[in-house]
Amino acid sequence: MQRTTRPYHHGQLREALVAAGFDLARKSGPDAVVLRAVSRATGVSHNAAYRHFVDHQDLLNAVADRCMRELADLMQRRVAEVRVRDAQRRARAEVRAIGRAYVEFALAEPGLFRTAFACVPVEGDDLPVDRPPEAAQPGPYELLSGALDRAVEVGLMAAERRPGAEYAAWSVVHGLSMLFVEGPLRALPAAEREHAIDIALDVVARGL
Amino acid sequence: MQRTTRPYHHGQLREALVAAGFDLARKSGPDAVVLRAVSRATGVSHNAAYRHFVDHQDLLNAVADRCMRELADLMQRRVAEVRVRDAQRRARAEVRAIGRAYVEFALAEPGLFRTAFACVPVEGDDLPVDRPPEAAQPGPYELLSGALDRAVEVGLMAAERRPGAEYAAWSVVHGLSMLFVEGPLRALPAAEREHAIDIALDVVARGL
DNA sequence: TGTACATCAGTGAACGCGCGTTCACTGATGTAC
DNA sequence: TGTACATCAGTGAACGCGCGTTCACTGATGTAC
């Protein structure tokens, strides 16, 4: 791939720009994902990007999408690691793994986490145009909903408790993440932080 | 106060600048609280502010403090409105009022809410220097902790559940606020949103 | 009561920065004949 | 197989913007004598 003399036509410029934006987001959060810096990092003039994105916002959306996908990937990986036989205990472990993965991601990759939520297309809104390939992959919300559905199927959770449960679960992990990543709890010692996360997840698990 | 010819010395410039910043924050969030706009709104040259703040950051901190105080005020007002005799039910209603007030504030004043958390001094960190007058007033965290303490005193909540309970409660309301104010749920219809809030608060109440 | 003077609280012009965006352009590529 | 030409994907210079911050300054105020 890496040639000594880069050809005039890059060939994968869009992907390269998004990747560069992703790196910038990881290091410094959403505000660092600016057109000029992204072009600079890709080694391309700063308006080449306009061949692939209509806008700065358009680029930021693409980067945010990738951050969101990264979060979903971690959640799926953590769910796949669950090694429990008993169906009910398994369902419980999976929901918990999803919640923990959410917070784990936020703490391990604050820049990506903040970028993922910096400029998301609104949930449930009709997507702008055709984007079937990546829309097919389940996002964090779908993963959580699926896990809760399984908890009901398996008898772990009462069916009448199911509607709206995802909002409660999502809120706790999102709140924990925000408070620890960029909120007033960001300086809490790691041990105390882990304890707080455990307690919060317990409370929700008990409430559901 | 309002004289036709403003005297050269403003007299209350610091307060006036913070007030202008507060208005800007209310309308357009933390990013709108910039030195020049604040000075402009106050009718003063854009570096007069340097007589009262060392920095742009310093000004933003002062505005954020005021936003946080506004949030705490609403919480206190909502708690004061609770009209329940029975001690246990009262404690429960107060905790709930605090949680609801938090989300209510975020939804009614998204700009102030975001500003309050845009650049908060870290919780538990030793405050920069001498600021005894406003440090005396209880912040949102203190109000919540107090309400939970009362729930234990009154026998509503088991004492062994108390440690860390504020993290769980805070996380839910903060998560709800973030998801609805600037997160992926910001376009949820109001009715569904209220329902989601109720359910999430129920879940936590049951879990505690 | 008057006055010199230090100090405080503003002003106005200017600097440099990085940004998004637009313009006219050039180099590379694909395709119809 | 060759060639004209439309189209695509980059370049480089420039514009205008608003910002934070600094500089030398001036007007107002308080205080020692």
Short mmCIF file of C-alpha atoms (C1' of nucleotides) in Angstrom, two decimals:
data_model
loop_
_atom_site.label_atom_id
_atom_site.label_comp_id
_atom_site.label_asym_id
_atom_site.label_seq_id
_atom_site.Cartn_x
_atom_site.Cartn_y
_atom_site.Cartn_z
CA MET A 1 0.00 0.00 0.00
CA GLN A 2 2.59 2.53 1.15
CA ARG A 3 4.36 3.65 -2.02
CA THR A 4 7.22 6.08 -2.06
CA THR A 5 5.47 8.38 -4.51
CA ARG A 6 1.82 8.57 -3.73
CA PRO A 7 -0.25 8.59 -6.90
CA TYR A 8 -2.30 11.65 -7.65
CA HIS A 9 -5.47 9.73 -7.09
CA HIS A 10 -5.55 8.38 -3.61
CA GLY A 11 -8.12 5.71 -4.27
CA GLN A 12 -9.36 5.28 -0.70
CA LEU A 13 -9.40 8.88 0.37
CA ARG A 14 -12.77 8.79 2.03
CA GLU A 15 -11.81 5.84 4.19
CA ALA A 16 -8.44 7.39 4.93
CA LEU A 17 -10.04 10.66 6.02
CA VAL A 18 -12.47 8.92 8.32
CA ALA A 19 -9.61 6.88 9.78
CA ALA A 20 -7.61 10.04 10.42
CA GLY A 21 -10.64 11.67 12.00
CA PHE A 22 -11.07 8.61 14.17
CA ASP A 23 -7.49 8.89 15.40
CA LEU A 24 -7.93 12.56 16.17
CA ALA A 25 -11.16 11.81 18.01
CA ARG A 26 -9.43 9.12 20.05
CA LYS A 27 -6.66 11.47 21.10
CA SER A 28 -8.59 14.69 21.61
CA GLY A 29 -12.31 14.23 21.28
CA PRO A 30 -14.87 15.54 18.81
CA ASP A 31 -13.61 19.12 18.72
CA ALA A 32 -10.36 17.87 17.23
CA VAL A 33 -12.12 16.39 14.22
CA VAL A 34 -11.77 19.42 11.95
CA LEU A 35 -11.47 19.32 8.21
CA ARG A 36 -8.05 20.84 8.01
CA ALA A 37 -6.44 18.65 10.65
CA VAL A 38 -7.95 15.54 9.13
CA SER A 39 -6.69 16.46 5.67
CA ARG A 40 -3.28 17.30 7.11
CA ALA A 41 -3.05 13.94 8.85
CA THR A 42 -3.98 12.21 5.61
CA GLY A 43 -1.35 14.13 3.67
CA VAL A 44 -3.80 15.72 1.31
CA SER A 45 -4.76 19.29 0.55
CA HIS A 46 -7.41 20.59 2.87
CA ASN A 47 -10.19 20.81 0.34
CA ALA A 48 -9.75 17.43 -1.22
CA ALA A 49 -12.17 16.34 1.47
CA TYR A 50 -14.94 18.20 -0.33
CA ARG A 51 -14.90 15.51 -3.02
CA HIS A 52 -16.09 13.01 -0.41
CA PHE A 53 -18.03 14.99 2.15
CA VAL A 54 -20.43 17.81 1.52
CA ASP A 55 -19.52 19.45 4.76
CA HIS A 56 -17.47 19.44 7.88
CA GLN A 57 -20.58 18.12 9.60
CA ASP A 58 -20.78 15.30 7.10
CA LEU A 59 -17.26 14.19 7.93
CA LEU A 60 -17.92 14.45 11.64
CA ASN A 61 -21.01 12.30 11.21
CA ALA A 62 -18.99 9.64 9.46
CA VAL A 63 -16.39 9.64 12.21
CA ALA A 64 -19.09 9.54 14.91
CA ASP A 65 -20.65 6.57 13.15
CA ARG A 66 -17.38 4.75 13.34
CA CYS A 67 -16.99 5.55 17.01
CA MET A 68 -20.47 4.21 17.65
CA ARG A 69 -19.63 1.06 15.75
CA GLU A 70 -16.50 0.66 17.86
CA LEU A 71 -18.62 0.83 21.00
CA ALA A 72 -21.04 -1.75 19.64
CA ASP A 73 -18.13 -4.00 18.75
CA LEU A 74 -16.79 -3.94 22.28
CA MET A 75 -20.23 -4.73 23.63
CA GLN A 76 -20.55 -7.70 21.31
CA ARG A 77 -17.10 -8.95 22.21
CA ARG A 78 -17.85 -8.78 25.93
CA VAL A 79 -21.14 -10.58 25.43
CA ALA A 80 -19.39 -13.29 23.44
CA GLU A 81 -17.02 -13.83 26.36
CA VAL A 82 -19.81 -14.78 28.72
CA ARG A 83 -19.34 -18.40 29.76
CA VAL A 84 -22.44 -19.42 31.63
CA ARG A 85 -24.58 -22.48 31.00
CA ASP A 86 -27.76 -21.83 32.91
CA ALA A 87 -30.11 -19.83 30.68
CA GLN A 88 -31.29 -17.36 33.29
CA ARG A 89 -27.88 -16.72 34.74
CA ARG A 90 -26.59 -16.39 31.23
CA ALA A 91 -29.16 -13.78 30.29
CA ARG A 92 -28.33 -11.86 33.43
CA ALA A 93 -24.62 -12.03 32.72
CA GLU A 94 -25.13 -10.82 29.19
CA VAL A 95 -27.13 -7.78 30.17
CA ARG A 96 -24.52 -6.96 32.73
CA ALA A 97 -21.70 -7.49 30.24
CA ILE A 98 -23.36 -5.02 27.91
CA GLY A 99 -23.68 -2.43 30.62
CA ARG A 100 -20.13 -2.87 31.80
CA ALA A 101 -18.80 -2.76 28.25
CA TYR A 102 -20.53 0.57 27.74
CA VAL A 103 -18.85 2.13 30.73
CA GLU A 104 -15.59 0.35 30.01
CA PHE A 105 -15.52 1.89 26.56
CA ALA A 106 -16.25 5.35 27.86
CA LEU A 107 -13.43 5.12 30.39
CA ALA A 108 -10.91 3.47 28.08
CA GLU A 109 -11.66 5.68 25.08
CA PRO A 110 -13.14 8.92 26.32
CA GLY A 111 -12.40 10.70 23.06
CA LEU A 112 -14.20 8.11 20.97
CA PHE A 113 -17.06 7.93 23.42
CA ARG A 114 -17.61 11.66 23.41
CA THR A 115 -17.35 11.77 19.64
CA ALA A 116 -19.87 8.97 19.22
CA PHE A 117 -22.43 11.07 21.05
CA ALA A 118 -21.29 14.48 19.92
CA CYS A 119 -23.40 14.50 16.83
CA VAL A 120 -25.48 11.41 16.44
CA PRO A 121 -28.33 11.14 14.02
CA VAL A 122 -31.41 11.08 16.18
CA GLU A 123 -32.56 7.62 17.24
CA GLY A 124 -35.68 6.52 15.38
CA ASP A 125 -35.37 9.35 12.91
CA ASP A 126 -35.41 8.22 9.32
CA LEU A 127 -31.84 8.05 8.14
CA PRO A 128 -30.87 10.71 5.62
CA VAL A 129 -30.56 8.54 2.53
CA ASP A 130 -29.36 5.13 1.48
CA ARG A 131 -26.92 3.59 3.86
CA PRO A 132 -27.95 -0.08 3.95
CA PRO A 133 -24.53 -1.73 4.55
CA GLU A 134 -23.77 -0.34 8.01
CA ALA A 135 -27.34 0.24 9.05
CA ALA A 136 -27.59 -3.55 9.03
CA GLN A 137 -25.21 -3.89 11.95
CA PRO A 138 -26.82 -3.61 15.37
CA GLY A 139 -25.93 -0.50 17.34
CA PRO A 140 -25.55 -0.28 21.12
CA TYR A 141 -29.26 0.29 21.51
CA GLU A 142 -30.18 -2.79 19.51
CA LEU A 143 -27.73 -4.94 21.46
CA LEU A 144 -29.14 -3.79 24.77
CA SER A 145 -32.73 -4.29 23.64
CA GLY A 146 -31.90 -7.76 22.38
CA ALA A 147 -30.33 -8.74 25.68
CA LEU A 148 -33.36 -7.51 27.60
CA ASP A 149 -35.66 -9.41 25.26
CA ARG A 150 -33.70 -12.56 25.96
CA ALA A 151 -33.99 -11.92 29.69
CA VAL A 152 -37.75 -11.96 29.31
CA GLU A 153 -37.83 -15.05 27.08
CA VAL A 154 -35.77 -16.94 29.60
CA GLY A 155 -38.01 -15.93 32.49
CA LEU A 156 -35.42 -13.84 34.27
CA MET A 157 -37.45 -10.70 33.89
CA ALA A 158 -41.19 -10.24 34.19
CA ALA A 159 -42.71 -9.44 30.81
CA GLU A 160 -44.64 -6.48 32.19
CA ARG A 161 -41.36 -4.94 33.27
CA ARG A 162 -39.95 -5.11 29.79
CA PRO A 163 -41.44 -2.02 28.12
CA GLY A 164 -39.18 0.95 28.72
CA ALA A 165 -36.59 -1.12 30.53
CA GLU A 166 -33.97 -0.19 27.97
CA TYR A 167 -34.33 3.47 28.89
CA ALA A 168 -33.60 2.76 32.51
CA ALA A 169 -30.63 0.56 31.70
CA TRP A 170 -29.27 2.90 29.08
CA SER A 171 -29.61 5.91 31.33
CA VAL A 172 -27.57 4.43 34.14
CA VAL A 173 -24.65 3.36 32.01
CA HIS A 174 -24.75 6.58 30.02
CA GLY A 175 -24.93 8.63 33.19
CA LEU A 176 -22.07 6.75 34.80
CA SER A 177 -20.00 7.22 31.68
CA MET A 178 -20.67 10.93 31.42
CA LEU A 179 -20.07 11.62 35.09
CA PHE A 180 -16.78 9.75 35.04
CA VAL A 181 -15.52 10.82 31.66
CA GLU A 182 -16.21 14.51 31.58
CA GLY A 183 -18.43 15.17 34.56
CA PRO A 184 -17.84 16.10 38.15
CA LEU A 185 -16.81 12.56 39.10
CA ARG A 186 -13.96 12.38 36.66
CA ALA A 187 -11.36 12.60 39.42
CA LEU A 188 -12.76 9.84 41.59
CA PRO A 189 -10.08 7.25 42.41
CA ALA A 190 -10.29 4.18 40.20
CA ALA A 191 -11.18 1.82 43.04
CA GLU A 192 -14.03 3.97 44.24
CA ARG A 193 -15.16 4.38 40.67
CA GLU A 194 -15.36 0.65 40.08
CA HIS A 195 -17.30 0.30 43.28
CA ALA A 196 -19.74 2.98 42.20
CA ILE A 197 -20.24 1.26 38.86
CA ASP A 198 -20.92 -2.08 40.51
CA ILE A 199 -23.43 -0.56 42.87
CA ALA A 200 -25.23 1.33 40.15
CA LEU A 201 -25.47 -1.77 37.97
CA ASP A 202 -26.72 -3.78 40.94
CA VAL A 203 -29.42 -1.25 41.67
CA VAL A 204 -30.70 -1.36 38.14
CA ALA A 205 -30.49 -5.13 37.92
CA ARG A 206 -32.54 -5.37 41.09
CA GLY A 207 -35.04 -2.84 39.84
CA LEU A 208 -35.65 -4.60 36.54
CA MET B 1 -29.59 51.75 38.06
CA GLN B 2 -29.99 52.35 34.34
CA ARG B 3 -28.54 55.81 33.76
CA THR B 4 -28.52 57.53 30.45
CA THR B 5 -24.77 58.03 30.53
CA ARG B 6 -23.12 55.03 31.99
CA PRO B 7 -20.31 56.07 34.31
CA TYR B 8 -16.82 55.12 33.34
CA HIS B 9 -16.59 52.77 36.25
CA HIS B 10 -19.26 50.16 36.00
CA GLY B 11 -19.23 49.17 39.63
CA GLN B 12 -20.72 45.72 39.23
CA LEU B 13 -18.95 44.63 36.11
CA ARG B 14 -18.05 41.18 37.31
CA GLU B 15 -21.63 40.38 38.21
CA ALA B 16 -22.87 41.92 34.98
CA LEU B 17 -20.48 39.83 32.91
CA VAL B 18 -21.49 36.63 34.63
CA ALA B 19 -25.14 37.52 34.12
CA ALA B 20 -24.54 38.13 30.41
CA GLY B 21 -22.68 34.84 30.16
CA PHE B 22 -25.57 33.13 31.87
CA ASP B 23 -28.01 34.53 29.31
CA LEU B 24 -25.80 33.40 26.46
CA ALA B 25 -25.50 29.96 28.02
CA ARG B 26 -29.25 29.73 28.35
CA LYS B 27 -29.79 30.57 24.72
CA SER B 28 -26.94 28.69 23.09
CA GLY B 29 -25.04 26.56 25.54
CA PRO B 30 -21.49 26.67 26.84
CA ASP B 31 -19.80 27.31 23.49
CA ALA B 32 -21.60 30.64 23.30
CA VAL B 33 -19.99 31.87 26.48
CA VAL B 34 -17.03 33.60 24.89
CA LEU B 35 -15.25 36.63 26.26
CA ARG B 36 -16.04 38.90 23.36
CA ALA B 37 -19.74 38.12 23.18
CA VAL B 38 -20.12 38.50 26.92
CA SER B 39 -18.37 41.87 26.88
CA ARG B 40 -20.43 42.94 23.89
CA ALA B 41 -23.67 42.03 25.67
CA THR B 42 -22.57 43.98 28.71
CA GLY B 43 -21.73 47.03 26.61
CA VAL B 44 -18.11 47.10 27.61
CA SER B 45 -14.88 46.78 25.69
CA HIS B 46 -13.84 43.20 25.21
CA ASN B 47 -10.82 43.31 27.45
CA ALA B 48 -12.41 45.01 30.40
CA ALA B 49 -13.20 41.47 31.46
CA TYR B 50 -9.55 40.89 32.20
CA ARG B 51 -9.88 43.13 35.24
CA HIS B 52 -12.22 40.58 36.77
CA PHE B 53 -11.24 37.23 35.30
CA VAL B 54 -7.76 35.94 34.68
CA ASP B 55 -8.94 33.98 31.71
CA HIS B 56 -11.73 32.96 29.44
CA GLN B 57 -11.79 29.73 31.42
CA ASP B 58 -12.17 31.67 34.63
CA LEU B 59 -15.25 33.44 33.29
CA LEU B 60 -16.71 30.18 32.03
CA ASN B 61 -16.19 28.63 35.45
CA ALA B 62 -18.06 31.47 37.07
CA VAL B 63 -20.96 31.07 34.64
CA ALA B 64 -20.98 27.30 35.10
CA ASP B 65 -21.12 27.80 38.85
CA ARG B 66 -24.18 29.93 38.44
CA CYS B 67 -25.83 27.35 36.22
CA MET B 68 -25.16 24.70 38.82
CA ARG B 69 -26.63 26.89 41.50
CA GLU B 70 -29.71 27.36 39.34
CA LEU B 71 -30.12 23.61 39.12
CA ALA B 72 -29.74 23.23 42.87
CA ASP B 73 -32.32 25.97 43.38
CA LEU B 74 -34.89 24.16 41.27
CA MET B 75 -34.25 20.95 43.16
CA GLN B 76 -34.75 22.70 46.48
CA ARG B 77 -37.92 24.35 45.26
CA ARG B 78 -39.36 21.05 44.11
CA VAL B 79 -38.50 19.40 47.39
CA ALA B 80 -40.15 22.23 49.28
CA GLU B 81 -43.33 21.60 47.31
CA VAL B 82 -43.67 18.07 48.61
CA ARG B 83 -46.83 17.84 50.72
CA VAL B 84 -46.80 14.48 52.40
CA ARG B 85 -47.27 13.77 56.09
CA ASP B 86 -46.14 10.21 56.55
CA ALA B 87 -42.39 10.22 57.13
CA GLN B 88 -41.52 7.30 54.88
CA ARG B 89 -43.71 8.40 52.03
CA ARG B 90 -42.37 11.87 52.45
CA ALA B 91 -38.76 10.73 52.19
CA ARG B 92 -39.63 8.76 49.09
CA ALA B 93 -41.40 11.72 47.52
CA GLU B 94 -38.46 13.98 48.24
CA VAL B 95 -35.92 11.71 46.62
CA ARG B 96 -38.16 11.43 43.64
CA ALA B 97 -38.73 15.18 43.48
CA ILE B 98 -35.00 15.69 43.41
CA GLY B 99 -34.56 13.26 40.56
CA ARG B 100 -37.40 14.72 38.58
CA ALA B 101 -36.19 18.25 39.13
CA TYR B 102 -32.82 17.28 37.74
CA VAL B 103 -34.32 15.99 34.52
CA GLU B 104 -36.86 18.79 34.40
CA PHE B 105 -34.08 21.35 34.55
CA ALA B 106 -32.12 19.63 31.80
CA LEU B 107 -35.15 19.59 29.51
CA ALA B 108 -36.38 23.08 30.31
CA GLU B 109 -32.95 24.71 30.20
CA PRO B 110 -30.70 22.58 28.04
CA GLY B 111 -28.22 25.40 27.55
CA LEU B 112 -27.81 26.00 31.27
CA PHE B 113 -27.66 22.30 31.98
CA ARG B 114 -24.93 21.70 29.45
CA THR B 115 -23.01 24.70 30.69
CA ALA B 116 -23.23 23.57 34.29
CA PHE B 117 -21.43 20.38 33.35
CA ALA B 118 -19.24 21.75 30.60
CA CYS B 119 -16.45 22.69 32.90
CA VAL B 120 -17.13 21.87 36.47
CA PRO B 121 -14.49 21.84 39.13
CA VAL B 122 -13.96 18.21 39.97
CA GLU B 123 -16.13 16.90 42.78
CA GLY B 124 -14.18 16.34 45.98
CA ASP B 125 -11.20 18.19 44.62
CA ASP B 126 -9.98 20.96 46.87
CA LEU B 127 -11.41 24.18 45.60
CA PRO B 128 -8.92 26.53 43.97
CA VAL B 129 -8.80 29.26 46.61
CA ASP B 130 -11.07 31.09 48.98
CA ARG B 131 -14.69 30.98 47.96
CA PRO B 132 -16.55 30.47 51.24
CA PRO B 133 -19.80 32.37 50.48
CA GLU B 134 -21.17 30.15 47.72
CA ALA B 135 -19.40 26.99 48.78
CA ALA B 136 -21.71 27.11 51.75
CA GLN B 137 -24.80 26.48 49.64
CA PRO B 138 -25.55 22.82 48.99
CA GLY B 139 -25.05 21.70 45.39
CA PRO B 140 -27.12 19.08 43.57
CA TYR B 141 -24.93 16.33 44.95
CA GLU B 142 -25.38 17.45 48.54
CA LEU B 143 -29.13 17.73 48.12
CA LEU B 144 -29.36 14.22 46.72
CA SER B 145 -27.13 12.77 49.43
CA GLY B 146 -29.16 14.49 52.08
CA ALA B 147 -32.41 13.09 50.75
CA LEU B 148 -30.97 9.59 50.68
CA ASP B 149 -29.71 9.99 54.23
CA ARG B 150 -33.18 10.96 55.32
CA ALA B 151 -34.60 7.91 53.56
CA VAL B 152 -32.36 5.74 55.70
CA GLU B 153 -33.14 7.59 58.94
CA VAL B 154 -36.82 7.14 58.34
CA GLY B 155 -36.48 3.44 57.65
CA LEU B 156 -37.48 3.62 54.00
CA MET B 157 -34.13 2.39 52.84
CA ALA B 158 -31.94 -0.30 54.36
CA ALA B 159 -28.81 1.21 55.84
CA GLU B 160 -26.54 -1.28 54.08
CA ARG B 161 -27.92 -0.09 50.77
CA ARG B 162 -26.97 3.49 51.50
CA PRO B 163 -23.27 3.56 50.58
CA GLY B 164 -22.91 4.37 46.91
CA ALA B 165 -26.63 4.84 46.44
CA GLU B 166 -26.12 8.42 45.32
CA TYR B 167 -24.01 7.24 42.40
CA ALA B 168 -26.79 5.02 41.15
CA ALA B 169 -29.42 7.71 41.54
CA TRP B 170 -27.26 10.43 40.07
CA SER B 171 -26.30 8.29 37.12
CA VAL B 172 -29.85 7.60 36.07
CA VAL B 173 -31.02 11.17 36.15
CA HIS B 174 -27.84 12.40 34.54
CA GLY B 175 -28.07 9.74 31.85
CA LEU B 176 -31.71 10.51 31.15
CA SER B 177 -30.88 14.19 30.90
CA MET B 178 -27.98 13.69 28.55
CA LEU B 179 -29.78 11.24 26.29
CA PHE B 180 -32.76 13.55 25.99
CA VAL B 181 -30.99 16.87 25.82
CA GLU B 182 -28.17 16.22 23.41
CA GLY B 183 -28.09 12.49 22.96
CA PRO B 184 -29.70 10.06 20.56
CA LEU B 185 -33.06 10.27 22.31
CA ARG B 186 -33.44 13.99 21.88
CA ALA B 187 -36.19 13.55 19.28
CA LEU B 188 -38.37 11.19 21.28
CA PRO B 189 -41.94 12.49 21.50
CA ALA B 190 -42.65 14.23 24.79
CA ALA B 191 -45.20 11.67 25.95
CA GLU B 192 -42.87 8.76 25.38
CA ARG B 193 -40.11 10.71 27.02
CA GLU B 194 -42.13 11.29 30.18
CA HIS B 195 -42.97 7.63 30.25
CA ALA B 196 -39.34 6.67 29.92
CA ILE B 197 -38.41 9.00 32.78
CA ASP B 198 -41.07 7.53 35.03
CA ILE B 199 -39.97 4.01 34.31
CA ALA B 200 -36.32 4.76 34.88
CA LEU B 201 -37.06 6.48 38.18
CA ASP B 202 -39.25 3.54 39.21
CA VAL B 203 -36.51 1.08 38.44
CA VAL B 204 -34.01 2.92 40.57
CA ALA B 205 -36.48 3.48 43.39
CA ARG B 206 -37.17 -0.25 43.43
CA GLY B 207 -33.50 -1.07 43.29
CA LEU B 208 -32.55 1.14 46.20
"C1'" DT C 1 -10.56 72.04 52.47
"C1'" DG C 2 -7.15 71.43 48.98
"C1'" DT C 3 -3.84 68.91 46.40
"C1'" DA C 4 -0.41 65.54 44.60
"C1'" DC C 5 -0.18 61.02 43.43
"C1'" DA C 6 -0.73 55.97 43.46
"C1'" DT C 7 -4.01 52.80 42.13
"C1'" DC C 8 -7.86 50.91 40.04
"C1'" DA C 9 -11.07 50.10 36.00
"C1'" DG C 10 -11.91 50.91 31.83
"C1'" DT C 11 -10.62 51.86 26.20
"C1'" DG C 12 -9.01 51.02 21.35
"C1'" DA C 13 -5.92 49.12 18.24
"C1'" DA C 14 -3.52 45.29 17.01
"C1'" DC C 15 -1.53 40.44 16.73
"C1'" DG C 16 -1.78 35.78 15.49
"C1'" DC C 17 -4.40 31.75 15.21
"C1'" DG C 18 -7.09 28.08 12.98
"C1'" DC C 19 -11.04 27.38 11.06
"C1'" DG C 20 -14.80 26.41 6.96
"C1'" DT C 21 -15.49 27.42 2.50
"C1'" DT C 22 -14.91 28.94 -2.39
"C1'" DC C 23 -12.45 29.71 -6.66
"C1'" DA C 24 -10.00 28.65 -10.73
"C1'" DC C 25 -6.84 25.31 -11.77
"C1'" DT C 26 -4.41 20.69 -13.16
"C1'" DG C 27 -3.41 15.84 -13.27
"C1'" DA C 28 -5.37 11.20 -13.92
"C1'" DT C 29 -8.83 8.08 -15.57
"C1'" DG C 30 -12.34 5.91 -18.26
"C1'" DT C 31 -15.00 5.50 -22.33
"C1'" DA C 32 -17.10 6.07 -27.10
"C1'" DC C 33 -15.73 5.72 -31.56
"C1'" DT D 1 -4.79 -0.29 -30.96
"C1'" DG D 2 -5.28 4.65 -30.99
"C1'" DT D 3 -7.40 8.93 -29.87
"C1'" DA D 4 -10.51 12.80 -28.46
"C1'" DC D 5 -12.97 14.14 -24.75
"C1'" DA D 6 -15.93 14.14 -20.63
"C1'" DT D 7 -15.46 13.30 -15.98
"C1'" DC D 8 -13.47 12.55 -11.72
"C1'" DA D 9 -10.10 13.62 -7.88
"C1'" DG D 10 -6.93 16.21 -6.50
"C1'" DT D 11 -4.06 21.28 -5.75
"C1'" DG D 12 -2.94 26.09 -4.10
"C1'" DA D 13 -4.26 30.57 -3.10
"C1'" DA D 14 -7.41 33.34 -1.04
"C1'" DC D 15 -11.48 35.19 1.72
"C1'" DG D 16 -13.74 36.27 5.86
"C1'" DC D 17 -14.77 35.07 10.40
"C1'" DG D 18 -14.50 35.27 15.47
"C1'" DC D 19 -11.77 34.20 18.80
"C1'" DG D 20 -8.17 34.91 23.09
"C1'" DT D 21 -4.80 37.77 24.42
"C1'" DT D 22 -1.52 41.75 24.82
"C1'" DC D 23 -0.11 46.51 24.56
"C1'" DA D 24 0.05 51.27 25.63
"C1'" DC D 25 -3.28 54.37 26.87
"C1'" DT D 26 -6.85 57.30 29.63
"C1'" DG D 27 -10.44 58.40 32.83
"C1'" DA D 28 -12.00 57.94 37.63
"C1'" DT D 29 -11.22 57.19 42.45
"C1'" DG D 30 -9.27 57.16 46.98
"C1'" DT D 31 -5.86 58.52 50.21
"C1'" DA D 32 -1.82 60.75 52.67
"C1'" DC D 33 -0.45 65.00 53.87
#
